[in-house]
Short mmCIF file of C-alpha atoms in Angstrom, two decimals:
data_model
loop_
_atom_site.label_atom_id
_atom_site.label_comp_id
_atom_site.label_asym_id
_atom_site.label_seq_id
_atom_site.Cartn_x
_atom_site.Cartn_y
_atom_site.Cartn_z
CA MET A 1 0.22 -0.04 0.18
CA ALA A 2 1.82 3.28 -1.16
CA ASN A 3 1.92 5.62 1.66
CA TYR A 4 1.25 8.62 -0.64
CA LEU A 5 -2.80 7.70 -1.10
CA PHE A 6 -3.44 8.74 2.68
CA ASN A 7 -0.44 11.49 2.95
CA LYS A 8 -2.91 14.48 3.04
CA ASP A 9 -6.10 14.61 5.14
CA ARG A 10 -8.52 15.63 2.55
CA ASN A 11 -11.97 15.09 1.33
CA PHE A 12 -12.85 13.23 4.78
CA ASN A 13 -16.65 13.74 6.30
CA ASP A 14 -16.23 14.85 9.70
CA ASP A 15 -20.14 14.45 10.31
CA VAL A 16 -19.66 10.45 11.67
CA ASP A 17 -21.76 8.88 14.37
CA ASP A 18 -20.60 7.89 17.40
CA GLN A 19 -20.25 4.21 16.72
CA SER A 20 -18.24 3.23 19.95
CA TYR A 21 -21.45 2.00 21.47
CA TYR A 22 -22.29 -0.56 19.11
CA TYR A 23 -22.20 -4.06 19.83
CA VAL A 24 -19.82 -6.65 18.83
CA VAL A 25 -21.53 -10.28 18.90
CA SER A 26 -19.85 -13.54 18.04
CA HIS A 27 -19.99 -17.22 18.57
CA ASN A 28 -18.45 -18.30 21.68
CA ASP A 29 -15.99 -20.92 19.86
CA LEU A 30 -14.37 -17.66 18.06
CA ILE A 31 -13.68 -16.59 21.80
CA THR A 32 -12.85 -19.78 23.32
CA LYS A 33 -11.45 -22.15 20.81
CA SER A 34 -9.82 -19.95 18.10
CA SER A 35 -6.00 -19.53 17.53
CA HIS A 36 -4.54 -16.75 16.17
CA ASP A 37 -1.70 -13.94 16.85
CA LEU A 38 -3.60 -10.30 15.96
CA THR A 39 -2.54 -7.15 17.60
CA ALA A 40 -4.27 -4.90 19.51
CA ARG A 41 -5.29 -2.72 16.70
CA GLU A 42 -6.18 -5.61 14.36
CA LEU A 43 -8.48 -6.91 17.04
CA LYS A 44 -9.97 -3.35 17.57
CA ILE A 45 -10.71 -3.47 13.83
CA MET A 46 -12.18 -6.74 13.45
CA ASP A 47 -14.48 -5.77 16.26
CA PHE A 48 -15.44 -2.68 14.43
CA VAL A 49 -16.15 -4.41 11.65
CA ILE A 50 -18.19 -6.92 13.42
CA SER A 51 -20.29 -4.64 15.26
CA LYS A 52 -21.68 -3.55 11.62
CA ILE A 53 -23.39 -6.81 11.33
CA LYS A 54 -27.06 -6.71 12.07
CA PRO A 55 -29.02 -10.14 13.33
CA ASP A 56 -31.26 -10.40 10.54
CA ASP A 57 -28.29 -10.55 7.73
CA ARG A 58 -27.90 -13.81 5.91
CA ASP A 59 -24.63 -13.01 4.13
CA PHE A 60 -21.64 -10.88 4.80
CA ASN A 61 -22.47 -7.53 3.16
CA ILE A 62 -19.59 -4.92 1.96
CA ILE A 63 -18.58 -2.81 5.04
CA ASN A 64 -18.19 0.71 4.10
CA THR A 65 -16.23 2.80 6.17
CA SER A 66 -13.58 4.93 6.12
CA LEU A 67 -9.88 5.67 7.59
CA TYR A 68 -11.08 8.86 9.28
CA GLN A 69 -13.74 7.06 10.79
CA LEU A 70 -11.64 4.13 11.98
CA GLY A 71 -9.00 6.81 13.53
CA LYS A 72 -11.50 8.76 15.01
CA LEU A 73 -13.04 5.83 16.95
CA PHE A 74 -9.66 4.77 18.22
CA GLY A 75 -8.34 8.09 19.02
CA TYR A 76 -5.91 8.63 16.10
CA LYS A 77 -4.75 11.99 15.25
CA ARG A 78 -5.76 13.20 11.66
CA ASN A 79 -2.55 12.63 9.73
CA GLY A 80 -1.66 10.67 6.63
CA LYS A 81 0.78 8.42 8.89
CA ASN A 82 -2.12 7.13 11.14
CA TYR A 83 -4.04 6.37 7.70
CA SER A 84 -1.30 4.43 6.18
CA ASP A 85 -0.86 2.61 9.20
CA LEU A 86 -5.05 1.88 9.56
CA ALA A 87 -4.70 0.57 5.88
CA LYS A 88 -1.54 -1.54 6.65
CA ALA A 89 -3.41 -3.09 9.50
CA ILE A 90 -6.43 -3.99 7.42
CA GLY A 91 -3.85 -5.73 4.75
CA THR A 92 -2.69 -7.64 7.48
CA LEU A 93 -5.93 -9.19 8.65
CA ARG A 94 -6.44 -9.98 5.18
CA LYS A 95 -3.03 -12.25 5.03
CA LYS A 96 -3.60 -13.45 8.91
CA GLU A 97 -4.82 -17.07 9.60
CA VAL A 98 -7.27 -18.07 12.06
CA LEU A 99 -7.83 -21.56 13.40
CA ILE A 100 -11.26 -22.26 14.67
CA LEU A 101 -11.65 -25.86 16.66
CA ASP A 102 -15.18 -27.36 16.65
CA GLU A 103 -15.36 -30.25 19.19
CA GLN A 104 -18.60 -31.53 18.21
CA GLU A 105 -17.60 -32.04 14.51
CA ARG A 106 -14.22 -32.73 15.74
CA THR A 107 -12.77 -30.28 12.98
CA ILE A 108 -10.46 -27.38 12.82
CA THR A 109 -11.62 -24.31 10.15
CA GLN A 110 -8.46 -22.71 8.67
CA THR A 111 -9.22 -19.48 7.53
CA GLY A 112 -8.52 -15.67 7.26
CA TRP A 113 -10.11 -12.54 8.51
CA VAL A 114 -10.41 -10.31 5.62
CA GLU A 115 -11.40 -11.67 2.11
CA SER A 116 -10.88 -8.13 0.38
CA ALA A 117 -10.23 -4.66 1.21
CA LYS A 118 -10.84 -1.71 -1.38
CA TYR A 119 -8.94 1.76 -0.58
CA HIS A 120 -10.39 5.09 -2.34
CA GLU A 121 -8.39 8.07 -2.71
CA ASN A 122 -10.56 10.19 -0.58
CA GLY A 123 -9.75 7.65 2.32
CA GLN A 124 -12.99 5.34 1.91
CA VAL A 125 -12.63 1.60 2.41
CA GLU A 126 -14.78 -1.11 1.37
CA ILE A 127 -13.92 -4.17 3.61
CA ARG A 128 -15.52 -7.74 2.95
CA LEU A 129 -15.10 -10.42 5.66
CA SER A 130 -14.00 -13.99 5.04
CA SER A 131 -16.89 -16.01 4.25
CA ASP A 132 -15.44 -19.07 6.30
CA LEU A 133 -16.47 -16.93 9.31
CA ALA A 134 -20.02 -16.62 8.83
CA PRO A 135 -21.11 -19.54 10.81
CA TYR A 136 -19.58 -17.65 14.04
CA LEU A 137 -20.91 -14.26 13.22
CA LEU A 138 -23.80 -14.50 11.19
CA GLN A 139 -27.74 -15.53 12.47
CA LEU A 140 -26.52 -16.33 15.93
CA LYS A 141 -29.28 -17.50 18.30
CA SER A 142 -27.30 -19.40 20.86
CA ASP A 143 -23.80 -19.62 22.25
CA TYR A 144 -22.92 -16.32 21.35
CA THR A 145 -21.22 -13.57 23.36
CA GLN A 146 -21.94 -9.92 23.12
CA TYR A 147 -20.03 -6.85 24.17
CA ARG A 148 -19.58 -3.18 23.48
CA LEU A 149 -17.06 -1.77 20.90
CA PHE A 150 -16.90 0.98 23.24
CA ASP A 151 -15.24 -1.34 25.91
CA THR A 152 -12.65 -3.22 23.66
CA VAL A 153 -11.39 0.06 21.88
CA GLN A 154 -10.11 1.55 24.90
CA LEU A 155 -8.37 -1.32 25.76
CA ASP A 156 -4.22 -1.05 24.78
CA SER A 157 -2.94 -4.68 25.09
CA LYS A 158 -3.74 -7.11 22.95
CA TYR A 159 -4.18 -9.34 26.18
CA SER A 160 -6.39 -7.21 27.95
CA ILE A 161 -8.95 -7.38 24.68
CA ARG A 162 -8.55 -11.17 24.80
CA LEU A 163 -9.21 -11.50 28.68
CA TYR A 164 -12.04 -9.38 28.35
CA LYS A 165 -13.62 -11.37 25.85
CA LEU A 166 -13.20 -14.46 27.88
CA MET A 167 -14.50 -13.09 30.91
CA ARG A 168 -17.63 -11.84 28.63
CA GLU A 169 -17.88 -15.22 27.56
CA ALA A 170 -18.13 -16.61 31.29
CA ASN A 171 -20.86 -14.38 32.12
CA LYS A 172 -23.46 -16.80 30.95
CA ASP A 173 -26.07 -15.76 33.38
CA LYS A 174 -25.69 -12.21 32.97
CA GLY A 175 -24.14 -11.29 36.10
CA LYS A 176 -26.85 -13.43 38.52
CA THR A 177 -23.68 -15.27 39.89
CA CYS A 178 -20.01 -14.59 39.91
CA PRO A 179 -18.42 -14.83 36.18
CA THR A 180 -15.52 -16.82 36.59
CA LEU A 181 -12.98 -18.09 34.08
CA GLN A 182 -11.73 -21.67 34.74
CA ALA A 183 -8.58 -22.92 33.02
CA SER A 184 -5.16 -24.65 33.45
CA PRO A 185 -2.11 -22.17 32.87
CA LYS A 186 -1.54 -23.83 29.63
CA GLU A 187 -5.00 -23.60 28.40
CA LEU A 188 -5.21 -20.12 29.73
CA ILE A 189 -1.87 -19.21 27.77
CA LYS A 190 -3.38 -20.36 24.69
CA MET A 191 -6.47 -18.79 24.74
CA MET A 192 -4.98 -15.38 25.39
CA GLY A 193 -2.54 -15.86 22.57
CA ALA A 194 0.58 -15.89 24.99
CA PRO A 195 4.20 -17.29 23.80
CA LYS A 196 3.71 -21.30 24.65
CA SER A 197 7.20 -21.18 26.14
CA TYR A 198 6.11 -19.26 28.90
CA SER A 199 6.17 -20.91 32.55
CA PHE A 200 3.09 -19.59 34.67
CA GLY A 201 5.54 -17.09 36.68
CA GLN A 202 6.43 -15.71 33.10
CA PHE A 203 2.66 -15.68 32.20
CA ASN A 204 1.37 -14.01 35.05
CA GLN A 205 3.84 -11.14 35.42
CA ASN A 206 4.25 -10.35 31.68
CA VAL A 207 0.52 -11.01 30.54
CA LEU A 208 -2.38 -12.27 32.44
CA GLN A 209 -1.68 -9.50 35.66
CA PRO A 210 -1.12 -6.61 33.44
CA ALA A 211 -4.32 -7.83 31.26
CA MET A 212 -6.17 -7.52 34.62
CA ASP A 213 -4.68 -4.28 35.83
CA GLU A 214 -5.71 -2.66 32.69
CA ILE A 215 -9.48 -4.22 32.66
CA ASN A 216 -9.83 -3.18 36.10
CA LEU A 217 -8.72 0.27 35.45
CA LYS A 218 -10.86 1.29 32.53
CA ILE A 219 -14.05 -1.21 32.22
CA ASP A 220 -16.67 0.00 34.40
CA ASP A 221 -18.11 -3.40 35.34
CA MET A 222 -15.38 -5.88 35.74
CA ASP A 223 -13.21 -6.17 38.90
CA LEU A 224 -11.28 -9.17 38.45
CA ASP A 225 -8.94 -11.25 40.59
CA MET A 226 -7.70 -14.53 40.59
CA HIS A 227 -7.54 -17.73 42.53
CA LYS A 228 -4.59 -20.05 42.26
CA GLY A 229 -5.20 -23.83 42.70
CA THR A 230 -1.74 -25.73 43.44
CA ARG A 231 -0.55 -29.25 43.57
CA GLY A 232 2.81 -29.00 45.41
CA ARG A 233 4.66 -25.71 44.56
CA LYS A 234 2.96 -26.19 41.11
CA VAL A 235 0.12 -24.04 39.72
CA VAL A 236 -2.54 -26.26 38.00
CA HIS A 237 -5.84 -24.67 38.32
CA LEU A 238 -6.65 -20.73 37.69
CA GLU A 239 -10.09 -19.16 38.56
CA ILE A 240 -10.34 -15.38 37.43
CA TYR A 241 -13.54 -13.93 38.53
CA ASN A 242 -15.18 -10.80 38.12
CA ARG A 243 -16.33 -9.35 41.95
CA PHE A 244 -18.40 -6.76 40.44
CA TYR A 245 -21.23 -9.57 40.29
CA PRO A 246 -23.36 -10.30 41.36
CA ARG A 247 -24.33 -6.87 42.91
CA LYS A 248 -24.56 -6.55 46.33
CA PRO A 249 -25.36 -3.41 48.36
CA LYS A 250 -22.89 -1.30 49.45
CA SER A 251 -20.24 -3.78 47.83
CA HIS A 252 -19.46 -1.02 44.95
CA ASP A 253 -19.45 2.20 43.88
CA GLU A 254 -23.16 2.79 43.02
CA THR A 255 -22.89 5.36 40.57
CA ILE A 256 -21.26 2.36 38.25
CA GLU A 257 -24.00 0.55 36.65
CA PRO A 258 -23.58 -2.34 34.80
CA VAL A 259 -23.10 -2.39 31.05
CA PRO A 260 -26.80 -2.72 29.60
CA MET A 261 -26.73 -5.78 27.21
CA ILE A 262 -29.54 -5.99 24.46
CA ASP A 263 -31.20 -8.93 23.05
CA TRP A 264 -29.47 -9.80 20.18
CA THR A 265 -32.04 -11.87 18.46
CA GLU A 266 -34.46 -8.78 18.73
CA ASP A 267 -32.64 -5.85 18.32
CA LYS A 268 -32.57 -4.54 14.48
CA LYS A 269 -30.24 -1.76 14.64
CA ASN A 270 -27.32 -3.43 16.91
CA ILE A 271 -26.86 -0.15 18.58
CA LEU A 272 -27.30 1.31 22.22
CA LEU A 273 -30.32 3.81 21.68
#
């Protein structure tokens, strides 16, 4: 992608709706049973594109957006370099693969994220998702997780974003009980995409604890803590739980409300009004 295409901030439409409160909805397997190496920026772009999908969509439509719109959502300054970096990230999404495990069918789907992207000189972008992702993003009636785009775009670390999604997936009864993510260290390392060579100590220090700290700082309805199960001196089991739920009197700042969730199968606009 030649940098000169976006070397000037010209002909962009400043009248862009605030899309940070759109919902991102995907099948649980795409969160808990997929393997990929997306960066934080690439994860946010994918969330933005997925948030454009409507509950009644039967096929992937071309997503029409602009580099200005993406940059504004992510809080980037308006300049050619940032627009070029976003274009490169979209191009990388076309090349990177994701592996998705289906335990029932005993298969692994190997596919990409973005099938194609077309860039216009004025910064407009047309994005089409890979058709192999359709079972995980279209016509979802059960086994799905939803969250606000606003939450993930404010997280800086790819590990924070992935842990956040895992915690949303663990909230299966909408906060009636304490959402708890249970896994062995090896399983959680894989789910968060951390280096496989990490010991638990390295994983905890470099990945898990920083991710929990960022989530606790930035996500209003998450207050994560961890319990370690040991066998001898070895950590063999982890439980990460969200102390924000269930809601108890005087247990939290009462000015902070749980993040509202829509009924994905009923809402037709996929946006918080």
